[in-house]
Amino acid sequence: MILIKNANIVNGIDKTVQKADILIVDDRIEKIAPAIKIENPKLEIIDASEKYVFPSFTDIHCHLREPGFEYKEDIRSGSLSAVAGGFTTICCMPNTNPPIDNRAMVAYVRYRAKEVSPIEVLPIGAITKGLNGEELSEIGLMREEGIVAISDDGKCVMNANLMRNALLYAKDFSIPVISHCEDTNLSEGGQMNLGFVSTTLGLRGIPREAESVIVARDLLLAKETKAHLHITHVSTKESVELIRRAKEWGVNVTCDTCPHYISLTEEEVIGFNTNAKVNPPLRTKEDVEALIEAIKEGVIDCIATDHAPHHKDEKNVEFNLAPSGTIGFETAFAVLYTYLIKNRGFEISKLVELLSINPRKIINLKPNMIKENQKANLVIIDPNREWEVKEEDIISKSKNSVFLGKKLTSYVEAVIYEGKILKKDGEIKC
Amino acid sequence: MKHLLGLKDLSKEEILKILNLAKDMKLILKSETKKTPHLQGYSVVLLFYENSTRTRTSFELAAKFMGANTTSISVATSSVQKGESLLDTVRTLEALKTDVLIVRHSFSGAPHFIAQNCSFSVINAGDGMNEHPTQALLDMFTIRERLGKLENLKVAIIGDILHSRVARSNIWGLKKFGNEITVYGPQTLLPPFIDKFANVASSLEEAVTNKDVVIDLRIQLERQKRGLISSKYEYYKFFGLNEDIYKFISKDTLIMHPGPVNRGVEISSDIMNLPNCTIEEQVTNGIAVRMAVLYLCTRKEAN
Ligand SMILES: [Zn+2]
């Protein structure tokens, strides 16, 4: 039995912030009312005055690296990192070794997650067998086993006909196709965004069109097939513009971007900082502005972390040899709070939309809501705490955060999932 | 100066210090014995992940003329082939008591990576498409020697600007002295935003007309396969310093090239033989400049 006192409850659906106490009994929210009084020796009281309470977050794009790359991260360590960031449902991408491209692999991940993860781990199945971009995987069987979407993330399905078939086929099983948009002929050999900084550093660049030409292609295919296309980690102004148009046309498309694309630019790479090597690459100020505008308008539906852990030894190499990716769970909320609420004056309820409501809609899950009789899935946020991202504080097995050394505002202080306290006073309890 | 990684982050004063010292070093080069004891007892390692007989020999001679013990490791014989990481190589060099590492690498930033992970001095002998600082320094040395100044000059850089570390180092270095830089080359070989750093000429004639210096770059012929240029013949006709374009170049204009030259592709043999073409002098000056850099990187008091 948990009583959260004096909470500022942020409800994304009616965009209100309600001041009240929340009583949690077992796995449910029993009561929401001002000044709840309870006499019970087992009652745990959490004081949440000056704090926000949000429905817990869902991430539709992360990499847990198990099986195959457990030295980077595993289902447990990734889940704990997610908890630290306020996520209680996470969807892991299939680029493991072996990849999640068949029913047995989906079952394996689901089983392992039930065993070791305190939160909900939902696998995303591969679009193509072996992520090879050649043959469709057994999407229906994987759906039965619990996948929530399909994606060849990390790779682009370069064959347009196969992508078209994937969209059509996924319709039968009512799941979105998550597209990693990258024309690999255009991006080949590229190490960062093609532009001013790549010219000064002498690094081979990835033109922004490597992303937007595939965005355009996939939007046209989604228009024709009427399938649900979800474009992940959108990073350029042109991609946003294309998606905006497509939505106006009525294409069944949703999209996400990641915290680093709305906060950082290609300049992070200066000094050959391998933690700033991500795919798609960090872009320019103009792109950051376009993405933020698109979030404001609702063109960008949600935020995904693209949590991509890598071992320190893999990142401590020549820039060309470093793998792409940054971890993202633990900084996601604070980055969004800092860059959207604090710096841009967005409404606080926008974050519920981006992190709690819309990600779940996209993969057809019921929303987490802070309402009586709902499952008690919530996070408590201290909006005023300022902190610096430091390696030693990171929960993930990997420390490759592009935000290392950056100062952020707001902090995920407590996490409750199905009535269980997973994090409290900043400490992981699971 | 502990490392020489590039000219982008070097001040005008630091560049002048190197060039002035190189002048003295050139006198030593002209002497009969060609020996100074400045690097006696120092261990200088040349680590070349890319072949370059010119640069390697130049550095090696520079170190030897100053009395250093030198070792040359080239990629064919190194343990890189066995999968050793650059970080492991750095650890080994550390254990071998290296004082100065001269490194050539095909990846931009590799010397910076080494410098962040070692205690010895690192001299960049060319990294990817990023910088080739000693080449630009020897170009600047040659320009100053020939023209008597290094300021307010009009300099054209012709050819593959996109992949050229020589072009980048020259742009960073020469711009610090208020020189006006113009570049020209096929559009496929011009990097984005180059117009923020230099004038972009709209024709080869325009690029070379009224210039004090024309720096012609080496073209890598494998660019042809990557679809960046079509043929040697076509390159020479439209982008090479051929007899037709020579009409537009003044007799006083210095014609420079970092070598080795693809004759009849970037430049005609006849032009190479002209007195205002400095290709051979650049080679000699290269040793003097590298001696100066080695000297400065090994002076503890200056670090
Ligand atoms: Zn991706």
PDB file of N, CA and C in Angstrom, chain A residues 330-366:
ATOM      1  N   GLU A 330      18.212   6.900 -19.682  1.00  0.00           N
ATOM      2  CA  GLU A 330      18.341   7.617 -18.407  1.00  0.00           C
ATOM      3  C   GLU A 330      18.305   9.128 -18.546  1.00  0.00           C
ATOM      4  N   THR A 331      18.555   9.606 -19.763  1.00  0.00           N
ATOM      5  CA  THR A 331      18.573  11.052 -19.974  1.00  0.00           C
ATOM      6  C   THR A 331      17.335  11.554 -20.713  1.00  0.00           C
ATOM      7  N   ALA A 332      16.531  10.624 -21.257  1.00  0.00           N
ATOM      8  CA  ALA A 332      15.441  11.017 -22.160  1.00  0.00           C
ATOM      9  C   ALA A 332      14.525  12.083 -21.554  1.00  0.00           C
ATOM     10  N   PHE A 333      13.981  11.786 -20.386  1.00  0.00           N
ATOM     11  CA  PHE A 333      13.017  12.732 -19.832  1.00  0.00           C
ATOM     12  C   PHE A 333      13.662  14.089 -19.553  1.00  0.00           C
ATOM     13  N   ALA A 334      14.825  14.052 -18.915  1.00  0.00           N
ATOM     14  CA  ALA A 334      15.472  15.312 -18.540  1.00  0.00           C
ATOM     15  C   ALA A 334      15.848  16.129 -19.782  1.00  0.00           C
ATOM     16  N   VAL A 335      16.255  15.457 -20.854  1.00  0.00           N
ATOM     17  CA  VAL A 335      16.583  16.186 -22.087  1.00  0.00           C
ATOM     18  C   VAL A 335      15.323  16.863 -22.623  1.00  0.00           C
ATOM     19  N   LEU A 336      14.224  16.116 -22.650  1.00  0.00           N
ATOM     20  CA  LEU A 336      12.979  16.697 -23.173  1.00  0.00           C
ATOM     21  C   LEU A 336      12.497  17.842 -22.285  1.00  0.00           C
ATOM     22  N   TYR A 337      12.607  17.623 -20.994  1.00  0.00           N
ATOM     23  CA  TYR A 337      12.169  18.673 -20.064  1.00  0.00           C
ATOM     24  C   TYR A 337      13.016  19.928 -20.263  1.00  0.00           C
ATOM     25  N   THR A 338      14.341  19.705 -20.321  1.00  0.00           N
ATOM     26  CA  THR A 338      15.257  20.844 -20.431  1.00  0.00           C
ATOM     27  C   THR A 338      15.044  21.605 -21.738  1.00  0.00           C
ATOM     28  N   TYR A 339      14.971  20.863 -22.835  1.00  0.00           N
ATOM     29  CA  TYR A 339      14.937  21.530 -24.140  1.00  0.00           C
ATOM     30  C   TYR A 339      13.538  21.954 -24.595  1.00  0.00           C
ATOM     31  N   LEU A 340      12.501  21.251 -24.127  1.00  0.00           N
ATOM     32  CA  LEU A 340      11.152  21.632 -24.587  1.00  0.00           C
ATOM     33  C   LEU A 340      10.396  22.464 -23.552  1.00  0.00           C
ATOM     34  N   ILE A 341      10.424  22.041 -22.299  1.00  0.00           N
ATOM     35  CA  ILE A 341       9.629  22.747 -21.285  1.00  0.00           C
ATOM     36  C   ILE A 341      10.391  23.980 -20.795  1.00  0.00           C
ATOM     37  N   LYS A 342      11.616  23.749 -20.341  1.00  0.00           N
ATOM     38  CA  LYS A 342      12.375  24.851 -19.742  1.00  0.00           C
ATOM     39  C   LYS A 342      12.810  25.874 -20.797  1.00  0.00           C
ATOM     40  N   ASN A 343      13.404  25.407 -21.886  1.00  0.00           N
ATOM     41  CA  ASN A 343      13.921  26.346 -22.883  1.00  0.00           C
ATOM     42  C   ASN A 343      12.877  26.865 -23.866  1.00  0.00           C
ATOM     43  N   ARG A 344      11.816  26.092 -24.097  1.00  0.00           N
ATOM     44  CA  ARG A 344      10.870  26.483 -25.146  1.00  0.00           C
ATOM     45  C   ARG A 344       9.460  26.777 -24.644  1.00  0.00           C
ATOM     46  N   GLY A 345       9.247  26.550 -23.374  1.00  0.00           N
ATOM     47  CA  GLY A 345       7.936  26.860 -22.821  1.00  0.00           C
ATOM     48  C   GLY A 345       6.796  25.964 -23.281  1.00  0.00           C
ATOM     49  N   PHE A 346       7.120  24.737 -23.696  1.00  0.00           N
ATOM     50  CA  PHE A 346       6.045  23.786 -24.015  1.00  0.00           C
ATOM     51  C   PHE A 346       5.246  23.485 -22.754  1.00  0.00           C
ATOM     52  N   GLU A 347       3.998  23.061 -22.954  1.00  0.00           N
ATOM     53  CA  GLU A 347       3.199  22.652 -21.801  1.00  0.00           C
ATOM     54  C   GLU A 347       3.697  21.320 -21.278  1.00  0.00           C
ATOM     55  N   ILE A 348       3.647  21.170 -19.983  1.00  0.00           N
ATOM     56  CA  ILE A 348       4.172  19.959 -19.355  1.00  0.00           C
ATOM     57  C   ILE A 348       3.425  18.706 -19.852  1.00  0.00           C
ATOM     58  N   SER A 349       2.138  18.885 -20.162  1.00  0.00           N
ATOM     59  CA  SER A 349       1.348  17.727 -20.591  1.00  0.00           C
ATOM     60  C   SER A 349       1.822  17.179 -21.944  1.00  0.00           C
ATOM     61  N   LYS A 350       2.578  17.982 -22.684  1.00  0.00           N
ATOM     62  CA  LYS A 350       3.099  17.518 -23.972  1.00  0.00           C
ATOM     63  C   LYS A 350       4.001  16.303 -23.771  1.00  0.00           C
ATOM     64  N   LEU A 351       4.699  16.286 -22.649  1.00  0.00           N
ATOM     65  CA  LEU A 351       5.619  15.173 -22.402  1.00  0.00           C
ATOM     66  C   LEU A 351       4.864  13.864 -22.168  1.00  0.00           C
ATOM     67  N   VAL A 352       3.683  13.955 -21.598  1.00  0.00           N
ATOM     68  CA  VAL A 352       2.873  12.742 -21.405  1.00  0.00           C
ATOM     69  C   VAL A 352       2.467  12.184 -22.762  1.00  0.00           C
ATOM     70  N   GLU A 353       2.074  13.101 -23.630  1.00  0.00           N
ATOM     71  CA  GLU A 353       1.712  12.693 -24.990  1.00  0.00           C
ATOM     72  C   GLU A 353       2.880  11.971 -25.672  1.00  0.00           C
ATOM     73  N   LEU A 354       4.065  12.595 -25.586  1.00  0.00           N
ATOM     74  CA  LEU A 354       5.236  12.095 -26.310  1.00  0.00           C
ATOM     75  C   LEU A 354       5.820  10.811 -25.733  1.00  0.00           C
ATOM     76  N   LEU A 355       5.716  10.664 -24.417  1.00  0.00           N
ATOM     77  CA  LEU A 355       6.398   9.531 -23.777  1.00  0.00           C
ATOM     78  C   LEU A 355       5.449   8.453 -23.268  1.00  0.00           C
ATOM     79  N   SER A 356       4.207   8.844 -22.960  1.00  0.00           N
ATOM     80  CA  SER A 356       3.308   7.855 -22.347  1.00  0.00           C
ATOM     81  C   SER A 356       2.162   7.437 -23.267  1.00  0.00           C
ATOM     82  N   ILE A 357       1.511   8.406 -23.874  1.00  0.00           N
ATOM     83  CA  ILE A 357       0.277   8.078 -24.603  1.00  0.00           C
ATOM     84  C   ILE A 357       0.552   7.619 -26.032  1.00  0.00           C
ATOM     85  N   ASN A 358       1.199   8.488 -26.812  1.00  0.00           N
ATOM     86  CA  ASN A 358       1.358   8.175 -28.236  1.00  0.00           C
ATOM     87  C   ASN A 358       2.207   6.947 -28.549  1.00  0.00           C
ATOM     88  N   PRO A 359       3.291   6.718 -27.814  1.00  0.00           N
ATOM     89  CA  PRO A 359       4.052   5.495 -28.132  1.00  0.00           C
ATOM     90  C   PRO A 359       3.184   4.248 -28.011  1.00  0.00           C
ATOM     91  N   ARG A 360       2.310   4.237 -27.046  1.00  0.00           N
ATOM     92  CA  ARG A 360       1.451   3.063 -26.832  1.00  0.00           C
ATOM     93  C   ARG A 360       0.402   2.951 -27.934  1.00  0.00           C
ATOM     94  N   LYS A 361      -0.133   4.097 -28.344  1.00  0.00           N
ATOM     95  CA  LYS A 361      -1.116   4.087 -29.441  1.00  0.00           C
ATOM     96  C   LYS A 361      -0.511   3.462 -30.692  1.00  0.00           C
ATOM     97  N   ILE A 362       0.727   3.834 -30.967  1.00  0.00           N
ATOM     98  CA  ILE A 362       1.379   3.385 -32.206  1.00  0.00           C
ATOM     99  C   ILE A 362       1.481   1.870 -32.257  1.00  0.00           C
ATOM    100  N   ILE A 363       1.762   1.244 -31.120  1.00  0.00           N
ATOM    101  CA  ILE A 363       1.874  -0.220 -31.115  1.00  0.00           C
ATOM    102  C   ILE A 363       0.620  -0.885 -30.537  1.00  0.00           C
ATOM    103  N   ASN A 364      -0.485  -0.144 -30.570  1.00  0.00           N
ATOM    104  CA  ASN A 364      -1.795  -0.703 -30.200  1.00  0.00           C
ATOM    105  C   ASN A 364      -1.884  -1.225 -28.764  1.00  0.00           C
ATOM    106  N   LEU A 365      -1.280  -0.488 -27.834  1.00  0.00           N
ATOM    107  CA  LEU A 365      -1.426  -0.851 -26.426  1.00  0.00           C
ATOM    108  C   LEU A 365      -2.355   0.149 -25.761  1.00  0.00           C
ATOM    109  N   LYS A 366      -3.030  -0.311 -24.692  1.00  0.00           N
ATOM    110  CA  LYS A 366      -3.897   0.599 -23.938  1.00  0.00           C
ATOM    111  C   LYS A 366      -3.033   1.629 -23.226  1.00  0.00           C
TER     112      LYS A 366
END
